[in-house]
Amino acid sequence: MDKFYLTTAIDYVNGAPHIGHAYEKILTDIIARHFSQRTDNMYFLTGTDEHGIKIQKTAAAKGITPKELCDANAQKFKDAWKALDINYNRFIRTTDEDHKKIVQKIFKKLVENGDIYKHSYQGLYCSGCECFLNEKDLTEDGLCPDHLKKPEVVSEENYFFKLTKYKDAIIKHIKENPDFIVPAFRANEVLNQLEDIQDISVSRAKSNVQWGIDVLDDPEQSIYVWIDALSNYITALGYDDENPSEMFKTYWPADVQVIGKDILKFHSIYWPAILLALGLPLPKHIYAHGWITIDESKMSKSLGNVISPTAVLEAFNLEHPDAFRYYMATSAPCGKDGNYSDDDFKEKVNAHLANSMGNLLNRTLSMLVKYFDGEVKEEFFVNAEAERIKGSYALLKQALGKIKVVENHFNHFEIAEAAQEIISIVDAANKYVTDNAPWTLAKEEKMTECGEVLTTVLNVMCIISALIYPYCPNIAANMAKQLSFDITKKLDDITECEIKAGKLITKEEIHPVFLRVDSELADKSTKK
Ligand code: MSP
């Protein structure tokens, strides 16, 4: 693998980030960290989508300029991603000067090529979706089905993009590339939507929408949300038709673009059409994740159940975001909806991270100190020919074999499924310890056998720390430190014997990698 370029949706900035936004950024960060264990050449883009009528109206209502509103809220997203250890390379804002200039050039090129034309139009505009809706998509009461608001009737002369020209090419691409849309079960939905697509409005009259990027040769029109927003994936790389940047040549096409299921249409129809019109290759995968509900209800301001990701970290007094990252990432199988609940959070992270994984390392290292003064002896290592305890080598092999299983899940963006495999190694190692009772072996003075059990588990823990690293980077680093294992090692270079013979650890150097989440703290509700 020579490079990996991945992106998230860019979030609207009319409010602060909630755990739905966080879910997407966590999934993407986990994918990025996993692939950074397979390639050195990684680029991870996220950011904010800042233009449009909604921002203009919210800012006006607050008596501030749209830019002031965007600056304040974009910072909240950056702060939240910092708290969650989202390790992006660039945070693009659609108000960035380089982005705006390239968008104007893209628009101009599309006009020159005849893909964009001017047309008088009357349509139903939903500012929640920032798009025109068809009459047949509305509810019986004439409301937008997603925002339950009546769309505005808008009559304007706008620029239109010839989406219909690319319909057949997109249908062909989706059919010929069954893994273009992930998960595959969403492809049919997109093919159905493609059946009745029309050309789309890509500008708004300046008299109605001032907060947008000017059309270069027609300042009475501003480029409207989706062309502006979708282009971020290439403007961030310095896309330039005449003089392509090194970054662009290196990273485009994207390896995966992570988005929510609600904006799949824009990413699997509009975006490919724009790219085809520009003569650019399409992204390899569009991964549409499901939505996060709170206690099984839709998150909404009116229900008052919107949770900010940092509120969870504070309510549970978490010193790093690993438990929250792990919980969110494992909340749903690939593409399905997930749920957040305080009780479930506590129960899951205590069981998986504290009781199963953390305790296993802690107990094993403590026994190594107790019985061997923290030293691993040569005769404790096993291989295919030599094992004293039946099952030692099989466990090691099983753990090593899971690396490929986990990689394969990541190739299909099955993040929760991959985590399940990692926890299954933890469970197998715990069972191996229980079955072979190293404390009994020590009592019976079978010291080599006892050392073999402990050393085998410690070698397995090296593999586990590498595999859990994308989900829980802090816990993994802490585990690796106590194992003297290099957490930056590429997955391909990991062997069944990462533990070195000799003194590994002292009593003072053993620390629990994850403390149970305190049940009383959880009673401080996360819901604001
Ligand atoms: N600005 C557009 C995206 C433009 S991408 C070129 C947008 N913004 S958004 O703020 O409404 O949503 C940003 C992302 O967060 C989307 O991928 C969306 O699906 C995701 N989520 C918003 N609420 C969510 C949940 N409750 N659960 C999971 N993801 C959710 O759309």
Coordinates of C-alpha atoms and ligand atoms in Angstrom, one line a residue:
M1 CA 0.0 0.0 0.0
D2 CA 1.7 3.2 -1.1
K3 CA -0.6 5.9 0.3
F4 CA -3.9 6.3 2.0
Y5 CA -6.1 9.4 1.7
L6 CA -9.3 9.6 3.8
T7 CA -11.8 12.3 4.5
T8 CA -14.8 12.9 6.7
A9 CA -17.9 15.0 6.0
I10 CA -17.3 18.6 6.9
D11 CA -19.8 19.7 9.6
Y12 CA -22.1 22.6 9.5
V13 CA -21.2 25.2 12.1
N14 CA -24.5 26.5 13.3
G15 CA -24.0 24.8 16.6
A16 CA -21.5 22.9 18.7
P17 CA -20.4 19.3 17.9
H18 CA -22.5 16.5 19.2
I19 CA -21.7 12.8 19.6
G20 CA -23.2 12.1 16.1
H21 CA -20.5 14.3 14.6
A22 CA -18.0 12.7 16.9
Y23 CA -19.0 9.2 15.9
E24 CA -17.9 9.9 12.3
K25 CA -14.6 11.6 13.3
I26 CA -13.8 8.7 15.6
L27 CA -14.5 6.0 13.0
T28 CA -12.4 7.9 10.5
D29 CA -9.5 8.5 13.0
I30 CA -9.6 4.7 13.8
I31 CA -9.4 3.9 10.1
A32 CA -6.5 6.4 9.7
R33 CA -4.6 5.0 12.6
H34 CA -5.1 1.5 11.4
F35 CA -3.8 2.3 7.9
S36 CA -0.9 4.2 9.4
Q37 CA 0.1 0.8 10.7
R38 CA 0.2 -0.3 7.1
T39 CA 1.6 2.7 5.2
D40 CA 3.8 5.7 6.0
N41 CA 2.0 7.9 3.5
M42 CA -1.3 8.9 5.0
Y43 CA -3.4 12.0 4.7
F44 CA -6.5 12.6 6.8
L45 CA -8.8 15.5 6.1
T46 CA -11.7 16.9 8.1
G47 CA -13.2 20.3 8.6
T48 CA -16.2 22.6 8.6
D49 CA -18.8 23.6 6.0
E50 CA -19.5 27.3 6.7
H51 CA -21.5 28.9 3.9
G52 CA -25.2 29.0 3.3
I53 CA -28.5 30.6 4.2
K54 CA -28.7 28.8 7.6
I55 CA -25.5 30.3 8.9
Q56 CA -26.5 33.7 7.5
K57 CA -29.8 33.6 9.4
T58 CA -28.4 32.3 12.6
A59 CA -25.7 35.0 12.6
A60 CA -28.3 37.7 11.9
A61 CA -30.5 36.4 14.8
K62 CA -27.5 36.7 17.1
G63 CA -26.5 40.1 15.8
I64 CA -23.0 39.0 14.7
T65 CA -21.4 38.5 11.3
P66 CA -21.5 35.1 9.7
K67 CA -17.7 35.0 9.8
E68 CA -17.8 35.6 13.6
L69 CA -20.3 32.8 14.1
C70 CA -18.2 30.5 11.9
D71 CA -15.0 31.3 13.7
A72 CA -16.5 30.7 17.1
N73 CA -18.2 27.4 16.2
A74 CA -15.4 26.0 14.0
Q75 CA -13.1 26.4 17.1
K76 CA -15.6 24.3 19.1
F77 CA -15.2 21.5 16.6
K78 CA -11.4 21.8 16.6
D79 CA -11.4 21.7 20.5
A80 CA -13.7 18.6 20.6
W81 CA -11.5 16.7 18.1
K82 CA -8.5 17.6 20.1
A83 CA -10.1 16.2 23.2
L84 CA -11.0 13.0 21.3
D85 CA -7.4 12.6 19.9
I86 CA -8.6 12.9 16.3
N87 CA -5.3 13.1 14.5
Y88 CA -6.1 14.8 11.3
N89 CA -3.6 16.4 8.9
R90 CA -5.7 19.3 7.9
F91 CA -8.8 21.0 9.2
I92 CA -10.3 22.7 6.2
R93 CA -12.8 25.5 6.5
T94 CA -14.8 26.4 3.5
T95 CA -14.1 30.0 4.3
D96 CA -10.3 29.4 3.9
E97 CA -9.0 31.6 1.1
D98 CA -7.2 28.8 -0.8
H99 CA -10.5 26.7 -0.8
K100 CA -12.6 29.7 -2.1
K101 CA -10.2 30.5 -4.9
I102 CA -10.1 26.9 -6.2
V103 CA -13.9 26.5 -5.9
Q104 CA -14.3 29.6 -8.1
K105 CA -11.9 28.1 -10.7
I106 CA -13.8 24.7 -10.6
F107 CA -17.1 26.5 -11.2
K108 CA -15.6 28.5 -14.1
K109 CA -14.2 25.4 -15.7
L110 CA -17.6 23.7 -15.4
V111 CA -19.3 26.7 -17.0
E112 CA -16.7 26.7 -19.8
N113 CA -17.1 23.0 -20.5
G114 CA -20.9 23.4 -20.7
D115 CA -21.6 21.4 -17.6
I116 CA -23.1 24.4 -15.8
Y117 CA -25.8 26.6 -17.5
K118 CA -28.1 29.4 -16.3
H119 CA -31.8 28.8 -16.0
S120 CA -34.8 30.4 -14.4
Y121 CA -36.3 28.2 -11.8
Q122 CA -38.9 27.9 -9.1
G123 CA -38.4 25.3 -6.4
L124 CA -38.9 24.3 -2.8
Y125 CA -35.8 25.0 -0.7
C126 CA -35.1 23.4 2.6
S127 CA -32.5 25.4 4.5
G128 CA -32.0 22.4 6.9
C129 CA -30.8 20.3 4.0
E130 CA -29.5 23.3 2.1
C131 CA -31.0 21.9 -1.1
F132 CA -34.1 22.0 -3.3
L133 CA -36.6 19.2 -2.6
N134 CA -39.0 17.5 -5.0
E135 CA -42.7 17.7 -4.2
K136 CA -43.0 13.9 -4.0
D137 CA -40.2 13.8 -1.3
L138 CA -42.3 15.9 1.1
T139 CA -44.5 14.5 3.9
E140 CA -48.3 14.5 3.5
D141 CA -48.3 17.9 5.2
G142 CA -45.8 19.3 2.7
L143 CA -42.8 19.2 5.1
C144 CA -39.2 18.2 4.6
P145 CA -39.1 14.6 5.9
D146 CA -35.8 15.1 7.7
H147 CA -36.3 18.5 9.2
L148 CA -40.1 18.5 9.5
K149 CA -40.2 22.1 8.3
K150 CA -42.1 23.6 5.4
P151 CA -39.6 24.4 2.5
E152 CA -39.5 27.9 1.1
V153 CA -40.8 28.6 -2.4
V154 CA -37.8 30.1 -4.2
S155 CA -38.0 31.7 -7.7
E156 CA -34.6 32.6 -9.0
E157 CA -32.4 32.6 -12.0
N158 CA -29.6 30.2 -11.0
Y159 CA -26.8 28.2 -12.4
F160 CA -27.6 24.5 -12.9
F161 CA -25.2 21.6 -13.1
K162 CA -26.0 19.0 -15.8
L163 CA -26.3 16.0 -13.4
T164 CA -28.4 14.1 -15.9
K165 CA -25.5 14.0 -18.4
Y166 CA -23.6 11.7 -15.9
K167 CA -26.5 9.5 -14.9
D168 CA -25.6 6.5 -17.0
A169 CA -21.9 6.7 -16.2
I170 CA -22.6 6.7 -12.5
I171 CA -25.0 3.8 -12.7
K172 CA -22.4 1.9 -14.6
H173 CA -19.7 2.8 -12.1
I174 CA -21.8 1.6 -9.2
K175 CA -22.8 -1.6 -10.9
E176 CA -19.2 -2.4 -12.0
N177 CA -17.7 -1.5 -8.6
P178 CA -19.8 -3.3 -6.0
D179 CA -17.5 -2.0 -3.2
F180 CA -17.7 1.7 -4.3
I181 CA -20.6 2.2 -1.8
V182 CA -20.0 0.7 1.6
P183 CA -21.9 -1.1 3.0
A184 CA -23.1 -2.7 -0.3
F185 CA -26.8 -2.8 0.9
R186 CA -27.0 1.0 0.4
A187 CA -26.1 0.7 -3.3
N188 CA -29.7 -0.2 -4.4
E189 CA -31.0 2.8 -2.6
V190 CA -28.7 5.0 -4.6
L191 CA -29.5 3.3 -7.9
N192 CA -33.2 4.0 -7.2
Q193 CA -32.5 7.7 -6.5
L194 CA -30.6 7.8 -9.8
E195 CA -33.7 6.8 -11.6
D196 CA -35.3 10.2 -11.3
I197 CA -32.5 12.7 -10.9
Q198 CA -32.7 16.1 -12.5
D199 CA -30.1 18.8 -13.1
I200 CA -29.3 20.6 -9.8
S201 CA -29.1 24.2 -8.9
V202 CA -25.6 25.1 -7.9
S203 CA -25.9 28.8 -7.2
R204 CA -28.2 31.2 -5.4
A205 CA -29.0 34.8 -6.2
K206 CA -26.8 37.1 -4.1
S207 CA -29.9 39.1 -3.2
N208 CA -31.1 36.1 -1.3
V209 CA -27.9 34.4 -0.1
Q210 CA -25.0 36.7 0.6
W211 CA -23.0 34.2 2.7
G212 CA -21.3 32.2 -0.1
I213 CA -18.5 32.2 -2.6
D214 CA -19.0 34.6 -5.5
V215 CA -19.3 33.2 -9.0
L216 CA -16.2 34.7 -10.7
D217 CA -17.7 36.4 -13.7
D218 CA -21.1 36.9 -12.2
P219 CA -20.9 38.4 -8.7
E220 CA -24.7 38.6 -8.5
Q221 CA -24.7 34.8 -7.9
S222 CA -23.1 32.9 -5.0
I223 CA -21.9 29.3 -5.4
Y224 CA -24.2 27.3 -3.3
V225 CA -23.4 24.9 -0.6
W226 CA -22.9 21.5 -2.2
I227 CA -20.5 22.4 -5.0
D228 CA -18.6 24.5 -2.4
A229 CA -18.7 21.8 0.2
L230 CA -17.9 18.7 -1.9
S231 CA -15.0 20.4 -3.6
N232 CA -13.2 20.6 -0.2
Y233 CA -11.9 17.0 -0.8
I234 CA -9.8 18.2 -3.6
T235 CA -9.2 21.9 -2.8
A236 CA -7.5 20.7 0.4
L237 CA -4.9 19.0 -1.7
G238 CA -4.4 22.1 -3.8
Y239 CA -6.3 20.8 -6.9
D240 CA -5.4 22.9 -9.9
D241 CA -6.5 21.8 -13.3
E242 CA -3.6 23.4 -15.2
N243 CA -0.9 22.9 -12.7
P244 CA -1.7 19.9 -10.4
S245 CA 0.0 20.1 -7.0
E246 CA 2.3 17.3 -5.8
M247 CA -0.2 16.7 -2.9
F248 CA -3.0 16.2 -5.4
K249 CA -0.9 13.9 -7.6
T250 CA 0.0 11.8 -4.6
Y251 CA -3.3 11.5 -2.8
W252 CA -6.2 11.7 -5.2
P253 CA -8.3 9.6 -5.6
A254 CA -9.4 9.3 -2.0
D255 CA -9.1 5.8 -0.6
V256 CA -12.2 6.3 1.5
Q257 CA -14.6 9.1 2.1
V258 CA -16.5 8.6 5.4
I259 CA -20.0 10.2 5.6
G260 CA -23.3 9.7 7.3
K261 CA -26.1 7.8 5.5
D262 CA -28.2 11.0 5.2
I263 CA -25.7 12.6 2.8
L264 CA -25.0 9.5 0.7
K265 CA -26.9 10.9 -2.3
F266 CA -24.7 13.9 -2.5
H267 CA -21.5 11.8 -2.2
S268 CA -22.5 8.9 -4.5
I269 CA -24.3 10.9 -7.2
Y270 CA -23.5 14.7 -7.1
W271 CA -19.8 14.3 -6.2
P272 CA -19.0 11.6 -8.8
A273 CA -20.8 13.7 -11.4
I274 CA -18.7 16.7 -10.6
L275 CA -15.5 14.6 -10.7
L276 CA -16.5 13.1 -14.0
A277 CA -17.1 16.6 -15.4
L278 CA -13.7 17.7 -14.2
G279 CA -12.2 14.6 -15.8
L280 CA -11.0 13.2 -12.4
P281 CA -11.0 9.7 -11.1
L282 CA -13.7 8.8 -8.5
P283 CA -12.9 7.9 -4.9
K284 CA -12.3 4.3 -4.3
H285 CA -14.9 3.9 -1.5
I286 CA -17.7 6.0 -0.1
Y287 CA -18.4 4.6 3.4
A288 CA -21.9 5.6 4.7
H289 CA -22.1 5.1 8.5
G290 CA -25.4 4.8 10.3
W291 CA -26.8 7.3 12.8
I292 CA -26.3 7.5 16.6
T293 CA -29.4 7.7 18.7
I294 CA -29.5 8.5 22.4
D295 CA -31.3 6.0 24.6
E296 CA -32.9 4.7 21.4
S297 CA -34.3 8.2 20.5
K298 CA -33.3 10.5 17.7
M299 CA -31.0 13.3 19.0
S300 CA -32.7 16.6 18.7
K301 CA -32.6 20.1 20.3
S302 CA -36.3 19.9 20.9
L303 CA -36.1 16.6 22.8
G304 CA -33.2 18.2 24.8
N305 CA -31.1 15.0 24.5
V306 CA -28.2 16.4 22.5
I307 CA -24.9 15.2 24.0
S308 CA -21.6 16.8 23.4
P309 CA -18.6 14.4 23.3
T310 CA -16.7 16.4 25.8
A311 CA -19.6 16.2 28.3
V312 CA -19.2 12.4 28.3
L313 CA -15.5 12.7 29.0
E314 CA -16.2 15.1 31.9
A315 CA -19.2 13.2 33.3
F316 CA -17.1 10.1 33.6
N317 CA -14.0 11.9 34.7
L318 CA -12.0 10.3 31.9
E319 CA -8.4 11.3 31.6
H320 CA -8.2 10.4 28.0
P321 CA -10.9 9.7 25.3
D322 CA -10.1 6.0 24.7
A323 CA -13.1 4.5 26.4
F324 CA -15.5 6.8 24.6
R325 CA -13.7 6.2 21.3
Y326 CA -14.0 2.4 21.9
Y327 CA -17.6 2.6 22.8
M328 CA -18.7 4.7 19.9
A329 CA -16.6 2.7 17.4
T330 CA -18.2 -0.5 18.5
S331 CA -21.8 0.8 18.8
A332 CA -23.0 -0.6 15.5
P333 CA -22.0 -3.0 12.8
C334 CA -20.8 -1.4 9.5
G335 CA -23.3 1.0 8.2
K336 CA -26.0 0.3 10.8
D337 CA -27.4 2.7 13.4
G338 CA -25.9 2.8 16.9
N339 CA -27.0 4.0 20.2
Y340 CA -25.5 5.8 23.2
S341 CA -26.6 5.2 26.7
D342 CA -24.7 6.1 29.9
D343 CA -25.4 2.7 31.5
D344 CA -24.4 0.7 28.4
F345 CA -21.2 2.8 28.1
K346 CA -20.2 2.1 31.7
E347 CA -20.9 -1.6 31.4
K348 CA -19.1 -2.1 28.1
V349 CA -15.9 -0.3 28.8
N350 CA -15.6 -1.7 32.3
A351 CA -16.1 -5.2 30.9
H352 CA -13.9 -5.0 27.8
L353 CA -11.2 -2.5 28.6
A354 CA -10.8 -2.8 32.4
N355 CA -11.9 -6.3 33.4
S356 CA -10.8 -8.3 30.3
M357 CA -8.0 -6.5 28.7
G358 CA -6.5 -4.3 31.4
N359 CA -6.7 -6.9 34.2
L360 CA -5.1 -9.5 32.0
L361 CA -2.0 -7.4 31.5
N362 CA -1.9 -6.3 35.1
R363 CA -2.3 -9.8 36.5
T364 CA 0.3 -11.3 34.1
L365 CA 2.9 -8.7 34.8
S366 CA 2.3 -8.9 38.6
M367 CA 2.9 -12.6 38.5
L368 CA 6.0 -12.2 36.4
V369 CA 7.3 -9.9 39.2
K370 CA 6.1 -12.1 42.0
Y371 CA 7.6 -15.4 40.6
F372 CA 10.5 -14.2 38.5
D373 CA 11.4 -10.8 39.8
G374 CA 10.1 -9.4 36.4
E375 CA 12.5 -11.4 34.3
V376 CA 11.6 -13.4 31.2
K377 CA 13.9 -16.3 30.7
E378 CA 15.0 -17.9 27.4
E379 CA 13.3 -21.2 28.3
F380 CA 9.9 -19.5 28.7
F381 CA 9.5 -19.0 24.9
V382 CA 7.6 -21.5 22.8
N383 CA 7.7 -22.4 19.2
A384 CA 6.1 -25.0 16.9
E385 CA 8.4 -27.8 18.2
A386 CA 8.7 -26.9 21.8
E387 CA 5.9 -26.2 24.3
R388 CA 5.5 -27.6 27.8
I389 CA 1.9 -26.4 28.1
K390 CA -0.5 -27.7 25.5
G391 CA -2.1 -24.8 23.7
S392 CA 0.7 -22.1 24.2
Y393 CA 1.9 -22.1 20.7
A394 CA -1.7 -22.4 19.3
L395 CA -2.7 -19.3 21.2
L396 CA 0.2 -17.3 19.9
K397 CA -0.5 -18.4 16.3
Q398 CA -4.2 -17.6 16.8
A399 CA -3.3 -14.1 18.0
L400 CA -0.8 -13.5 15.1
G401 CA -3.4 -14.8 12.6
K402 CA -5.9 -12.3 13.9
I403 CA -3.8 -9.5 12.4
K404 CA -4.9 -10.5 8.9
V405 CA -8.4 -11.0 10.1
V406 CA -8.5 -7.5 11.5
E407 CA -6.9 -6.0 8.4
N408 CA -9.5 -7.7 6.3
H409 CA -12.3 -6.1 8.3
F410 CA -10.6 -2.7 7.9
N411 CA -10.4 -3.3 4.2
H412 CA -14.2 -3.4 4.3
F413 CA -14.5 -0.6 6.9
E414 CA -15.9 -3.0 9.5
I415 CA -14.7 -1.2 12.5
A416 CA -16.9 -2.8 15.2
E417 CA -16.4 -6.2 13.7
A418 CA -12.6 -5.8 13.8
A419 CA -12.9 -4.8 17.5
Q420 CA -14.9 -7.9 18.2
E421 CA -12.0 -10.0 16.8
I422 CA -9.5 -8.2 19.0
I423 CA -11.6 -8.8 22.1
S424 CA -11.9 -12.5 21.1
I425 CA -8.1 -12.8 21.5
V426 CA -8.3 -11.1 24.9
D427 CA -11.0 -13.7 25.9
A428 CA -8.9 -16.6 24.5
A429 CA -5.9 -15.4 26.4
N430 CA -7.9 -15.1 29.6
K431 CA -9.3 -18.6 29.2
Y432 CA -5.7 -19.9 28.6
V433 CA -4.6 -18.3 31.9
T434 CA -7.6 -19.7 33.8
D435 CA -7.1 -23.2 32.2
N436 CA -3.4 -23.3 33.0
A437 CA -3.5 -21.5 36.4
P438 CA 0.1 -20.2 36.5
W439 CA -0.3 -19.6 40.3
T440 CA -0.9 -23.4 40.8
L441 CA 2.1 -24.2 38.5
A442 CA 4.2 -21.9 40.7
K443 CA 2.9 -23.6 43.9
E444 CA 3.9 -27.0 42.4
E445 CA 7.3 -25.5 41.6
K446 CA 6.8 -26.0 37.8
M447 CA 8.5 -22.7 37.2
T448 CA 9.4 -23.1 33.5
E449 CA 5.8 -24.0 32.8
C450 CA 4.6 -21.1 34.8
G451 CA 7.0 -18.8 33.0
E452 CA 5.8 -20.2 29.7
V453 CA 2.2 -19.3 30.4
L454 CA 3.1 -15.7 31.5
T455 CA 5.5 -15.1 28.5
T456 CA 3.0 -16.5 26.0
V457 CA 0.3 -14.1 27.4
L458 CA 2.7 -11.2 27.3
N459 CA 3.6 -11.9 23.6
V460 CA -0.2 -12.1 22.9
M461 CA -0.6 -8.7 24.7
C462 CA 2.0 -7.1 22.3
I463 CA -0.3 -8.1 19.4
I464 CA -3.4 -6.9 21.2
S465 CA -1.8 -3.6 22.0
A466 CA -1.0 -3.0 18.3
L467 CA -4.5 -4.0 17.2
I468 CA -6.3 -2.0 19.8
Y469 CA -4.1 1.1 19.2
P470 CA -6.3 2.7 16.6
Y471 CA -9.3 2.6 19.0
C472 CA -7.5 3.3 22.2
P473 CA -4.2 5.0 21.4
N474 CA -3.4 6.0 25.0
I475 CA -4.2 2.7 26.6
A476 CA -2.3 0.9 23.8
A477 CA 0.8 3.1 24.4
N478 CA 0.6 2.4 28.1
M479 CA 0.4 -1.3 27.5
A480 CA 3.2 -1.3 25.0
K481 CA 5.4 0.7 27.4
Q482 CA 5.0 -2.0 30.1
L483 CA 5.8 -4.7 27.6
S484 CA 8.8 -2.8 26.1
F485 CA 7.0 -3.2 22.8
D486 CA 7.3 -0.7 20.0
I487 CA 3.8 0.6 19.3
T488 CA 4.9 2.3 16.1
K489 CA 5.7 -1.0 14.5
K490 CA 4.0 -1.8 11.2
L491 CA 1.5 -4.7 11.5
D492 CA 3.4 -6.6 8.9
D493 CA 6.5 -6.6 11.0
I494 CA 4.9 -8.0 14.2
T495 CA 6.1 -11.5 15.0
E496 CA 4.9 -14.1 17.5
C497 CA 7.8 -13.2 19.8
E498 CA 7.9 -9.5 20.6
I499 CA 8.9 -9.9 24.2
K500 CA 12.7 -9.8 24.8
A501 CA 14.4 -12.2 27.2
G502 CA 15.8 -10.5 30.3
K503 CA 14.4 -8.1 32.9
L504 CA 11.1 -6.8 31.6
I505 CA 9.6 -4.8 34.5
T506 CA 9.7 -3.9 38.2
K507 CA 6.8 -3.8 40.6
E508 CA 6.9 0.0 40.6
E509 CA 6.6 0.1 36.8
I510 CA 3.3 -1.8 36.7
H511 CA 0.3 0.4 36.3
P512 CA -3.3 -0.4 35.4
V513 CA -3.9 0.7 31.8
F514 CA -7.6 1.5 32.4
L515 CA -9.5 2.1 35.6
R516 CA -13.1 1.0 35.8
V517 CA -15.5 3.8 35.1
D518 CA -16.9 4.9 38.4
S519 CA -20.6 4.1 38.6
E520 CA -21.4 7.0 40.9
L521 CA -19.9 9.5 38.5
A522 CA -22.1 8.2 35.8
D523 CA -25.1 9.5 37.7
K524 CA -24.0 13.0 36.7
S525 CA -26.1 13.0 33.6
T526 CA -24.4 13.7 30.2
K527 CA -27.6 15.1 28.8
K528 CA -27.7 18.9 28.8
Ligands
MSP1 N1 -22.1 20.0 5.8 C1 -22.7 18.8 5.4 C2 -21.7 17.8 4.9 C3 -20.9 18.3 3.7 S1 -19.7 17.1 3.2 C4 -19.0 17.7 1.9 C5 -23.5 18.1 6.6 N2 -23.1 18.6 7.8 S2 -23.8 18.1 9.2 O1 -23.1 18.8 10.2 O2 -25.2 18.1 9.1 O3 -23.4 16.6 9.3 C6 -22.0 16.2 9.3 C7 -21.8 14.7 9.4 O4 -22.3 14.3 10.7 C8 -22.7 13.9 8.4 O5 -21.9 12.9 7.8 C9 -23.8 13.4 9.2 O6 -24.3 12.2 8.7 C10 -23.2 13.2 10.5 N3 -24.2 13.2 11.6 C11 -25.0 14.2 12.0 N4 -25.8 13.7 13.0 C12 -25.5 12.4 13.2 C13 -25.9 11.4 14.1 N5 -26.9 11.6 15.0 N6 -25.3 10.2 14.1 C14 -24.2 10.0 13.3 N7 -23.8 10.8 12.4 C15 -24.5 12.0 12.3 O7 -24.3 17.2 6.4

